[in-house]
mmCIF file of C-alpha atoms in Angstrom:
data_model
loop_
_atom_site.group_PDB
_atom_site.id
_atom_site.type_symbol
_atom_site.label_atom_id
_atom_site.label_comp_id
_atom_site.label_asym_id
_atom_site.label_seq_id
_atom_site.Cartn_x
_atom_site.Cartn_y
_atom_site.Cartn_z
ATOM 1 C CA MET A 29 44.671 15.157 9.272
ATOM 2 C CA GLU A 30 40.897 14.764 9.200
ATOM 3 C CA GLN A 31 38.913 15.060 12.395
ATOM 4 C CA PRO A 32 35.244 14.052 12.953
ATOM 5 C CA ILE A 33 33.140 17.050 13.975
ATOM 6 C CA PHE A 34 29.666 15.465 13.968
ATOM 7 C CA THR A 35 28.424 11.858 13.995
ATOM 8 C CA THR A 36 24.980 10.271 13.711
ATOM 9 C CA ARG A 37 23.342 7.029 12.517
ATOM 10 C CA ALA A 38 21.037 6.623 9.528
ATOM 11 C CA HIS A 39 20.021 4.305 6.708
ATOM 12 C CA VAL A 40 21.958 5.219 3.542
ATOM 13 C CA PHE A 41 20.405 5.252 0.048
ATOM 14 C CA GLN A 42 21.603 6.185 -3.432
ATOM 15 C CA ILE A 43 19.518 7.129 -6.442
ATOM 16 C CA ASP A 44 19.196 4.431 -9.087
ATOM 17 C CA PRO A 45 21.588 5.527 -11.893
ATOM 18 C CA SER A 46 19.493 3.857 -14.580
ATOM 19 C CA THR A 47 16.042 5.241 -13.735
ATOM 20 C CA LYS A 48 16.972 8.336 -11.657
ATOM 21 C CA LYS A 49 13.720 7.701 -9.744
ATOM 22 C CA ASN A 50 13.986 4.848 -7.276
ATOM 23 C CA TRP A 51 16.191 4.713 -4.188
ATOM 24 C CA VAL A 52 18.662 1.826 -3.865
ATOM 25 C CA PRO A 53 19.667 0.885 -0.279
ATOM 26 C CA ALA A 54 23.419 1.260 0.216
ATOM 27 C CA SER A 55 23.340 -0.299 3.705
ATOM 28 C CA LYS A 56 21.327 -3.157 5.137
ATOM 29 C CA GLN A 57 20.947 -1.394 8.477
ATOM 30 C CA ALA A 58 21.576 1.959 10.102
ATOM 31 C CA VAL A 59 25.271 2.924 9.855
ATOM 32 C CA THR A 60 27.434 5.733 11.207
ATOM 33 C CA VAL A 61 27.463 8.935 9.118
ATOM 34 C CA SER A 62 30.071 11.559 10.099
ATOM 35 C CA TYR A 63 31.256 15.027 9.098
ATOM 36 C CA PHE A 64 35.081 15.232 8.776
ATOM 37 C CA TYR A 65 37.248 18.370 8.614
ATOM 38 C CA ASP A 66 40.557 18.230 6.719
ATOM 39 C CA VAL A 67 42.950 20.689 8.393
ATOM 40 C CA THR A 68 45.567 20.653 5.629
ATOM 41 C CA ARG A 69 43.131 21.181 2.749
ATOM 42 C CA ASN A 70 40.644 23.232 4.760
ATOM 43 C CA SER A 71 37.769 21.115 3.396
ATOM 44 C CA TYR A 72 34.805 19.159 4.755
ATOM 45 C CA ARG A 73 33.561 15.683 3.848
ATOM 46 C CA ILE A 74 30.640 13.387 4.735
ATOM 47 C CA ILE A 75 31.925 9.852 5.204
ATOM 48 C CA SER A 76 30.056 6.617 5.992
ATOM 49 C CA VAL A 77 31.517 3.114 6.140
ATOM 50 C CA ASP A 78 29.560 -0.163 6.238
ATOM 51 C CA GLY A 79 32.042 -2.787 7.407
ATOM 52 C CA ALA A 80 34.976 -2.480 4.998
ATOM 53 C CA LYS A 81 32.946 -0.723 2.291
ATOM 54 C CA VAL A 82 32.893 3.058 1.922
ATOM 55 C CA ILE A 83 29.317 3.963 0.925
ATOM 56 C CA ILE A 84 29.565 7.779 1.281
ATOM 57 C CA ASN A 85 32.610 9.916 0.464
ATOM 58 C CA SER A 86 31.169 13.313 -0.427
ATOM 59 C CA THR A 87 33.156 16.550 -0.315
ATOM 60 C CA ILE A 88 30.899 19.440 0.668
ATOM 61 C CA THR A 89 30.936 22.497 -1.619
ATOM 62 C CA PRO A 90 29.146 25.826 -1.180
ATOM 63 C CA ASN A 91 26.835 24.959 -4.086
ATOM 64 C CA MET A 92 25.393 21.848 -2.425
ATOM 65 C CA THR A 93 21.927 21.856 -0.866
ATOM 66 C CA PHE A 94 20.466 19.417 1.661
ATOM 67 C CA THR A 95 16.717 18.938 1.102
ATOM 68 C CA LYS A 96 14.217 17.456 3.555
ATOM 69 C CA THR A 97 11.780 15.338 1.553
ATOM 70 C CA SER A 98 9.842 14.003 4.562
ATOM 71 C CA GLN A 99 9.865 14.127 8.353
ATOM 72 C CA LYS A 100 12.663 11.536 8.609
ATOM 73 C CA PHE A 101 14.341 11.589 5.175
ATOM 74 C CA GLY A 102 16.729 14.020 3.480
ATOM 75 C CA GLN A 103 18.912 14.071 0.384
ATOM 76 C CA TRP A 104 21.676 16.001 -1.400
ATOM 77 C CA ALA A 105 23.263 15.799 -4.856
ATOM 78 C CA ASP A 106 27.012 15.264 -5.298
ATOM 79 C CA SER A 107 28.065 16.329 -8.794
ATOM 80 C CA ARG A 108 31.595 14.975 -8.351
ATOM 81 C CA ALA A 109 30.313 11.516 -7.415
ATOM 82 C CA ASN A 110 27.587 11.876 -10.070
ATOM 83 C CA THR A 111 24.881 10.618 -7.713
ATOM 84 C CA VAL A 112 22.271 11.659 -5.157
ATOM 85 C CA PHE A 113 22.610 10.464 -1.566
ATOM 86 C CA GLY A 114 19.619 9.904 0.729
ATOM 87 C CA LEU A 115 19.544 9.390 4.505
ATOM 88 C CA GLY A 116 16.688 7.887 6.505
ATOM 89 C CA PHE A 117 16.747 8.800 10.201
ATOM 90 C CA SER A 118 14.921 7.236 13.116
ATOM 91 C CA SER A 119 13.520 10.581 14.296
ATOM 92 C CA GLU A 120 12.812 14.045 13.006
ATOM 93 C CA GLN A 121 15.196 15.586 15.569
ATOM 94 C CA GLN A 122 18.181 13.689 14.123
ATOM 95 C CA LEU A 123 17.251 14.849 10.626
ATOM 96 C CA THR A 124 17.008 18.472 11.812
ATOM 97 C CA LYS A 125 20.428 18.311 13.526
ATOM 98 C CA PHE A 126 22.038 16.785 10.433
ATOM 99 C CA ALA A 127 20.490 19.463 8.166
ATOM 100 C CA GLU A 128 21.664 22.276 10.464
ATOM 101 C CA LYS A 129 25.163 20.820 10.537
ATOM 102 C CA PHE A 130 25.127 20.540 6.727
ATOM 103 C CA GLN A 131 24.223 24.219 6.434
ATOM 104 C CA GLU A 132 26.946 25.149 8.927
ATOM 105 C CA VAL A 133 29.594 23.104 7.124
ATOM 106 C CA LYS A 134 28.517 24.477 3.740
ATOM 107 C CA GLU A 135 28.935 28.038 5.055
ATOM 108 C CA ALA A 136 32.379 27.152 6.417
ATOM 109 C CA ALA A 137 33.342 25.705 3.014
ATOM 110 C CA ARG A 138 32.193 28.940 1.356
ATOM 111 C CA LEU A 139 34.283 31.049 3.735
ATOM 112 C CA ALA A 140 37.330 28.813 3.117
ATOM 113 C CA ARG A 141 36.882 29.212 -0.642
ATOM 114 C CA ASP A 142 36.575 33.009 -0.314
ATOM 115 C CA LYS A 143 39.737 33.166 1.805
ATOM 116 C CA SER A 144 41.691 31.105 -0.729
ATOM 117 C CA GLN A 145 40.537 33.409 -3.518
ATOM 118 C CA GLU A 146 41.577 36.469 -1.496
ATOM 119 C CA LYS A 147 45.026 34.973 -0.929
ATOM 120 C CA ILE A 148 45.459 34.316 -4.641
ATOM 121 C CA GLU A 149 44.343 37.838 -5.530
ATOM 122 C CA THR A 150 46.589 39.344 -2.868
ATOM 123 C CA SER A 151 49.630 37.419 -4.067
ATOM 124 C CA SER A 152 48.916 38.342 -7.668
ATOM 125 C CA ASN A 153 48.545 42.043 -6.733
ATOM 126 C CA HIS A 154 51.723 42.253 -4.588
ATOM 127 C CA SER A 155 54.024 40.594 -7.099
ATOM 128 C CA PRO A 156 53.810 43.309 -9.836
ATOM 129 C CA GLU A 157 54.207 46.083 -7.229
ATOM 130 C CA SER A 158 57.443 44.623 -5.865
ATOM 131 C CA GLY A 159 58.704 44.095 -9.394
ATOM 132 C CA CYS A 160 58.130 47.755 -10.230
ATOM 133 C CA GLU A 161 59.571 49.184 -7.032
ATOM 134 C CA THR A 162 62.879 47.386 -7.341
ATOM 135 C CA PRO A 163 63.864 48.903 -10.696
ATOM 136 C CA SER A 164 63.008 52.439 -9.431
ATOM 137 C CA SER A 165 65.170 52.079 -6.347
ATOM 138 C CA THR A 166 67.943 50.657 -8.460
ATOM 139 C CA GLN A 167 67.622 53.526 -10.878
ATOM 140 C CA ALA A 168 67.763 56.046 -8.055
ATOM 141 C CA SER A 169 70.930 54.549 -6.640
ATOM 142 C CA SER A 170 72.543 54.417 -10.039
ATOM 143 C CA VAL A 171 71.849 58.062 -10.646
ATOM 144 C CA ASN A 172 73.022 59.301 -7.313
ATOM 145 C CA GLY A 173 75.928 56.838 -6.717
ATOM 146 C CA THR A 174 79.218 55.919 -8.378
ATOM 147 C CA ASP A 175 79.937 53.084 -10.782
ATOM 148 C CA ASP A 176 81.025 50.809 -7.918
ATOM 149 C CA GLU A 177 77.812 51.477 -6.146
ATOM 150 C CA LYS A 178 75.962 50.652 -9.380
ATOM 151 C CA ALA A 179 77.768 47.380 -9.638
ATOM 152 C CA SER A 180 77.128 46.532 -5.985
ATOM 153 C CA HIS A 181 73.394 47.296 -6.183
ATOM 154 C CA ALA A 182 72.589 45.793 -9.620
ATOM 155 C CA GLY A 183 73.140 42.099 -8.720
ATOM 156 C CA PRO A 184 70.725 41.757 -5.735
ATOM 157 C CA ALA A 185 68.061 43.850 -7.451
ATOM 158 C CA ASP A 186 68.030 41.666 -10.551
ATOM 159 C CA THR A 187 67.908 38.523 -8.412
ATOM 160 C CA HIS A 188 64.999 39.876 -6.388
ATOM 161 C CA LEU A 189 63.201 40.956 -9.573
ATOM 162 C CA LYS A 190 63.634 37.501 -11.100
ATOM 163 C CA SER A 191 62.327 35.805 -7.955
ATOM 164 C CA GLU A 192 59.330 38.114 -7.885
ATOM 165 C CA ASN A 193 58.690 37.461 -11.566
ATOM 166 C CA ASP A 194 58.893 33.715 -10.938
ATOM 167 C CA LYS A 195 56.426 34.040 -8.071
ATOM 168 C CA LEU A 196 54.144 36.066 -10.321
ATOM 169 C CA LYS A 197 54.329 33.430 -13.047
ATOM 170 C CA ILE A 198 53.561 30.676 -10.517
ATOM 171 C CA ALA A 199 50.612 32.700 -9.164
ATOM 172 C CA LEU A 200 49.318 33.306 -12.680
ATOM 173 C CA THR A 201 49.698 29.624 -13.513
ATOM 174 C CA GLN A 202 47.845 28.658 -10.335
ATOM 175 C CA SER A 203 45.186 31.258 -11.083
ATOM 176 C CA ALA A 204 44.738 29.864 -14.611
ATOM 177 C CA ALA A 205 44.591 26.339 -13.195
ATOM 178 C CA ASN A 206 42.053 27.475 -10.619
ATOM 179 C CA VAL A 207 40.010 29.169 -13.370
ATOM 180 C CA LYS A 208 40.006 25.938 -15.362
ATOM 181 C CA LYS A 209 39.125 23.999 -12.239
ATOM 182 C CA TRP A 210 36.243 26.402 -11.488
ATOM 183 C CA GLU A 211 35.080 26.172 -15.101
ATOM 184 C CA ILE A 212 35.085 22.382 -14.789
ATOM 185 C CA GLU A 213 33.174 22.605 -11.500
ATOM 186 C CA LEU A 214 30.722 25.057 -13.096
ATOM 187 C CA GLN A 215 30.187 22.696 -16.021
ATOM 188 C CA THR A 216 29.767 19.802 -13.591
ATOM 189 C CA LEU A 217 27.249 21.816 -11.595
ATOM 190 C CA ARG A 218 25.368 22.667 -14.785
ATOM 191 C CA GLU A 219 25.249 18.996 -15.726
ATOM 192 C CA SER A 220 24.137 18.119 -12.206
ATOM 193 C CA ASN A 221 21.471 20.831 -12.419
ATOM 194 C CA ALA A 222 20.307 19.396 -15.743
ATOM 195 C CA ARG A 223 20.171 15.895 -14.230
ATOM 196 C CA LEU A 224 18.260 17.201 -11.234
ATOM 197 C CA THR A 225 15.845 19.026 -13.565
ATOM 198 C CA THR A 226 15.334 15.806 -15.511
ATOM 199 C CA ALA A 227 14.801 13.899 -12.253
ATOM 200 C CA LEU A 228 12.289 16.550 -11.166
ATOM 201 C CA GLN A 229 10.418 16.228 -14.465
ATOM 202 C CA GLU A 230 10.451 12.456 -14.137
ATOM 203 C CA SER A 231 9.165 12.827 -10.574
ATOM 204 C CA ALA A 232 6.330 15.017 -11.872
ATOM 205 C CA ALA A 233 5.529 12.368 -14.492
ATOM 206 C CA SER A 234 5.626 9.753 -11.738
ATOM 207 C CA VAL A 235 3.168 11.868 -9.717
ATOM 208 C CA GLU A 236 0.836 11.996 -12.707
ATOM 209 C CA GLN A 237 1.130 8.235 -13.043
ATOM 210 C CA TRP A 238 0.305 7.797 -9.345
ATOM 211 C CA LYS A 239 -2.709 10.087 -9.839
ATOM 212 C CA ARG A 240 -3.910 7.906 -12.715
ATOM 213 C CA GLN A 241 -3.395 4.783 -10.620
ATOM 214 C CA PHE A 242 -5.304 6.425 -7.761
ATOM 215 C CA SER A 243 -8.173 7.197 -10.138
ATOM 216 C CA ILE A 244 -8.170 3.581 -11.341
ATOM 217 C CA CYS A 245 -8.187 2.331 -7.736
ATOM 218 C CA ARG A 246 -11.034 4.679 -6.890
ATOM 219 C CA ASP A 247 -13.068 3.380 -9.867
ATOM 220 C CA GLU A 248 -12.282 -0.175 -8.778
ATOM 221 C CA ASN A 249 -13.420 0.698 -5.261
ATOM 222 C CA ASP A 250 -16.708 2.058 -6.614
ATOM 223 C CA ARG A 251 -17.174 -1.102 -8.669
ATOM 224 C CA LEU A 252 -16.536 -3.279 -5.621
ATOM 225 C CA ARG A 253 -19.018 -1.231 -3.619
ATOM 226 C CA SER A 254 -21.682 -1.755 -6.289
ATOM 227 C CA LYS A 255 -20.829 -5.470 -6.267
ATOM 228 C CA ILE A 256 -21.236 -5.539 -2.491
ATOM 229 C CA GLU A 257 -24.623 -3.852 -2.837
ATOM 230 C CA GLU A 258 -25.653 -6.485 -5.379
ATOM 231 C CA LEU A 259 -24.534 -9.226 -2.986
ATOM 232 C CA GLU A 260 -26.508 -7.589 -0.193
ATOM 233 C CA GLU A 261 -29.568 -7.584 -2.442
ATOM 234 C CA GLN A 262 -28.959 -11.268 -3.167
ATOM 235 C CA CYS A 263 -28.694 -11.892 0.575
ATOM 236 C CA SER A 264 -32.032 -10.149 1.069
ATOM 237 C CA GLU A 265 -33.508 -12.389 -1.646
ATOM 238 C CA ILE A 266 -32.097 -15.403 0.167
ATOM 239 C CA ASN A 267 -33.733 -14.194 3.373
ATOM 240 C CA ARG A 268 -37.023 -13.875 1.528
ATOM 241 C CA GLU A 269 -36.589 -17.441 0.225
ATOM 242 C CA LYS A 270 -35.950 -18.574 3.802
ATOM 243 C CA GLU A 271 -39.174 -16.897 4.869
ATOM 244 C CA LYS A 272 -40.993 -18.704 2.060
ATOM 245 C CA ASN A 273 -39.486 -22.002 3.188
ATOM 246 C CA THR A 274 -40.605 -21.262 6.727
ATOM 247 C CA GLN A 275 -44.120 -20.634 5.451
ATOM 248 C CA LEU A 276 -43.984 -23.899 3.491
ATOM 249 C CA LYS A 277 -42.901 -25.764 6.635
ATOM 250 C CA ARG A 278 -45.813 -24.262 8.502
ATOM 251 C CA ARG A 279 -48.167 -25.310 5.690
ATOM 252 C CA ILE A 280 -46.741 -28.853 5.846
ATOM 253 C CA GLU A 281 -47.333 -28.943 9.591
ATOM 254 C CA GLU A 282 -50.901 -27.774 9.025
ATOM 255 C CA LEU A 283 -51.396 -30.510 6.405
ATOM 256 C CA GLU A 284 -49.981 -33.084 8.810
ATOM 257 C CA SER A 285 -52.373 -31.935 11.517
ATOM 258 C CA GLU A 286 -55.276 -32.169 9.036
ATOM 259 C CA LEU A 287 -54.100 -35.645 8.087
ATOM 260 C CA GLN A 288 -54.130 -36.662 11.734
ATOM 261 C CA GLU A 289 -57.669 -35.312 12.047
ATOM 262 C CA LYS A 290 -58.705 -37.342 9.005
ATOM 263 C CA GLU A 291 -57.161 -40.449 10.537
ATOM 264 C CA THR A 292 -59.093 -39.786 13.735
ATOM 265 C CA GLU A 293 -62.305 -39.443 11.734
ATOM 266 C CA LEU A 294 -61.439 -42.678 9.946
ATOM 267 C CA LYS A 295 -61.031 -44.465 13.253
ATOM 268 C CA ASP A 296 -64.393 -43.107 14.351
ATOM 269 C CA LEU A 297 -65.919 -44.428 11.151
ATOM 270 C CA GLN A 298 -64.333 -47.800 11.781
ATOM 271 C CA LYS A 299 -65.825 -47.858 15.280
ATOM 272 C CA GLN A 300 -69.185 -46.966 13.833
ATOM 273 C CA SER A 301 -68.820 -49.796 11.303
ATOM 274 C CA GLU A 302 -68.306 -52.225 14.185
ATOM 275 C CA ILE A 303 -71.821 -51.419 15.435
ATOM 276 C CA ILE A 304 -73.390 -52.713 12.195
ATOM 277 C CA PRO A 305 -73.058 -56.490 13.017
ATOM 278 C CA GLN A 306 -74.693 -55.866 16.356
ATOM 279 C CA LEU A 307 -77.514 -54.203 14.587
ATOM 280 C CA MET A 308 -77.813 -57.139 12.185
ATOM 281 C CA SER A 309 -77.968 -59.602 15.098
ATOM 282 C CA GLU A 310 -80.669 -57.543 16.655
ATOM 283 C CA CYS A 311 -82.449 -57.462 13.311
ATOM 284 C CA GLU A 312 -82.514 -61.294 13.250
ATOM 285 C CA TYR A 313 -84.420 -61.291 16.527
ATOM 286 C CA VAL A 314 -86.933 -58.938 15.143
ATOM 287 C CA SER A 315 -87.154 -60.635 11.706
ATOM 288 C CA GLU A 316 -90.904 -60.564 11.896
ATOM 289 C CA LYS A 317 -90.598 -56.831 12.036
ATOM 290 C CA LEU A 318 -88.025 -56.691 9.290
ATOM 291 C CA GLU A 319 -90.183 -57.065 6.259
ATOM 292 C CA ALA A 320 -90.539 -53.402 6.107
ATOM 293 C CA ALA A 321 -87.110 -52.931 7.602
ATOM 294 C CA GLU A 322 -85.330 -55.194 5.071
ATOM 295 C CA ARG A 323 -85.553 -52.490 2.508
ATOM 296 C CA ASP A 324 -84.060 -50.195 5.078
ATOM 297 C CA ASN A 325 -81.486 -52.874 5.870
ATOM 298 C CA GLN A 326 -80.674 -53.185 2.176
ATOM 299 C CA ASN A 327 -80.244 -49.489 2.026
ATOM 300 C CA LEU A 328 -78.081 -49.672 5.096
ATOM 301 C CA GLU A 329 -75.964 -52.377 3.467
ATOM 302 C CA ASP A 330 -75.614 -50.223 0.396
ATOM 303 C CA LYS A 331 -74.535 -47.427 2.620
ATOM 304 C CA VAL A 332 -72.059 -49.725 4.345
ATOM 305 C CA ARG A 333 -70.604 -50.741 0.991
ATOM 306 C CA SER A 334 -70.348 -47.126 -0.018
ATOM 307 C CA LEU A 335 -68.675 -46.400 3.312
ATOM 308 C CA LYS A 336 -66.203 -49.222 2.718
ATOM 309 C CA THR A 337 -65.524 -47.853 -0.733
ATOM 310 C CA ASP A 338 -65.026 -44.436 0.772
ATOM 311 C CA ILE A 339 -62.723 -45.937 3.372
ATOM 312 C CA GLU A 340 -60.652 -47.651 0.704
ATOM 313 C CA GLU A 341 -60.558 -44.500 -1.347
ATOM 314 C CA SER A 342 -59.612 -42.553 1.782
ATOM 315 C CA LYS A 343 -56.821 -45.044 2.512
ATOM 316 C CA TYR A 344 -55.663 -44.804 -1.089
ATOM 317 C CA ARG A 345 -55.710 -41.020 -0.928
ATOM 318 C CA GLN A 346 -53.913 -41.168 2.376
ATOM 319 C CA ARG A 347 -51.152 -43.353 0.904
ATOM 320 C CA HIS A 348 -50.984 -41.109 -2.153
ATOM 321 C CA LEU A 349 -50.878 -38.016 0.033
ATOM 322 C CA LYS A 350 -48.112 -39.555 2.172
ATOM 323 C CA GLY A 351 -46.090 -40.317 -0.977
ATOM 324 C CA GLU A 352 -46.531 -36.785 -2.288
ATOM 325 C CA LEU A 353 -45.672 -35.413 1.143
ATOM 326 C CA LYS A 354 -42.517 -37.541 1.285
ATOM 327 C CA THR A 355 -41.520 -36.423 -2.206
ATOM 328 C CA PHE A 356 -42.183 -32.804 -1.253
ATOM 329 C CA LEU A 357 -40.107 -33.149 1.912
ATOM 330 C CA GLU A 358 -37.199 -34.630 -0.080
ATOM 331 C CA VAL A 359 -37.363 -31.770 -2.599
ATOM 332 C CA LEU A 360 -37.599 -29.297 0.278
ATOM 333 C CA ASP A 361 -34.542 -30.838 1.990
ATOM 334 C CA GLY A 362 -32.615 -30.551 -1.280
ATOM 335 C CA LYS A 363 -33.618 -26.896 -1.648
ATOM 336 C CA ILE A 364 -32.546 -26.207 1.951
ATOM 337 C CA ASP A 365 -29.166 -27.866 1.329
ATOM 338 C CA ASP A 366 -28.735 -25.776 -1.830
ATOM 339 C CA LEU A 367 -29.563 -22.639 0.157
ATOM 340 C CA HIS A 368 -26.983 -23.582 2.834
ATOM 341 C CA ASP A 369 -24.331 -24.159 0.135
ATOM 342 C CA PHE A 370 -25.214 -20.837 -1.482
ATOM 343 C CA ARG A 371 -24.950 -19.082 1.893
ATOM 344 C CA ARG A 372 -21.530 -20.621 2.592
ATOM 345 C CA GLY A 373 -20.379 -19.481 -0.869
ATOM 346 C CA LEU A 374 -21.553 -15.955 -0.128
ATOM 347 C CA SER A 375 -19.778 -15.980 3.234
ATOM 348 C CA LYS A 376 -16.561 -17.158 1.593
ATOM 349 C CA LEU A 377 -16.883 -14.522 -1.124
ATOM 350 C CA GLY A 378 -17.415 -11.822 1.516
ATOM 351 C CA THR A 379 -14.329 -13.031 3.409
ATOM 352 C CA ASP A 380 -12.201 -12.952 0.231
ATOM 353 C CA ASN A 381 -13.359 -9.443 -0.564
#
């Protein structure tokens, strides 16, 4: 009968038989993993069952080794099952207990093997001795006794000798079978060692590949950093453009204030032009004094005409300036919208990165 001597829970994995690199989950969740002791065979096994499926059935031999590959993961190779089992535990303490139990069970399996070998050697050594002693005692009795005594002692001695010879033959047959079995196990262990060596070499190659990928990622990281620096420079350029736009807005406000001042001056000129008819009416009353003043009046009229011309030109310039200002404001609004779109694009690009 088999009796459980230690039980724990862990996630079970098996090595991928095709690649010998990746782990394949044997259970969807943590399952019970137990050590069993077979009293009749004096052997130890690790057994795990997921529902109705047996996922681990590994007989422990003295040549097995349990290796901790991380704080919560360990593995061992089973040459008979031609695979490598891996266990993932929830804590480091569970892994340590399982590894200690594995070492203890492996030592017990070694002692059981040594005892079985001693029994075989003992049986093989005792059988020839008993076979040799029986003829000597028989010979002594035949020399010292009569013929009847010879006849009485010869039958049991031959029977005992035959039984001892049969036992010796059986022991030799078992020894030869055990030798063949050990040779097969040795060959299996050599093959397992070769597979493990190949897996180790493949793991080293995988490490080199990960190093190359790490170097590529580092170069990509440097490239992204340089790209970020370029984007930061572009952002600084955008800030400078914003400052320029602010300065342009200030200049527009200054031009608008100057335009208002010009309009005020124009109104003043219009008020001054309203005084001219009053002056003309006054000039009619003093017509007798205007002979000399008519020339001045003519000059004044010329000046008034020139002022009107200037006013019209000023109005025309004002309309032209307003049109240019409106066009400039439309262009400026378009540039500001483009800058806002560009800024949103940069923000989105920064978020994606």
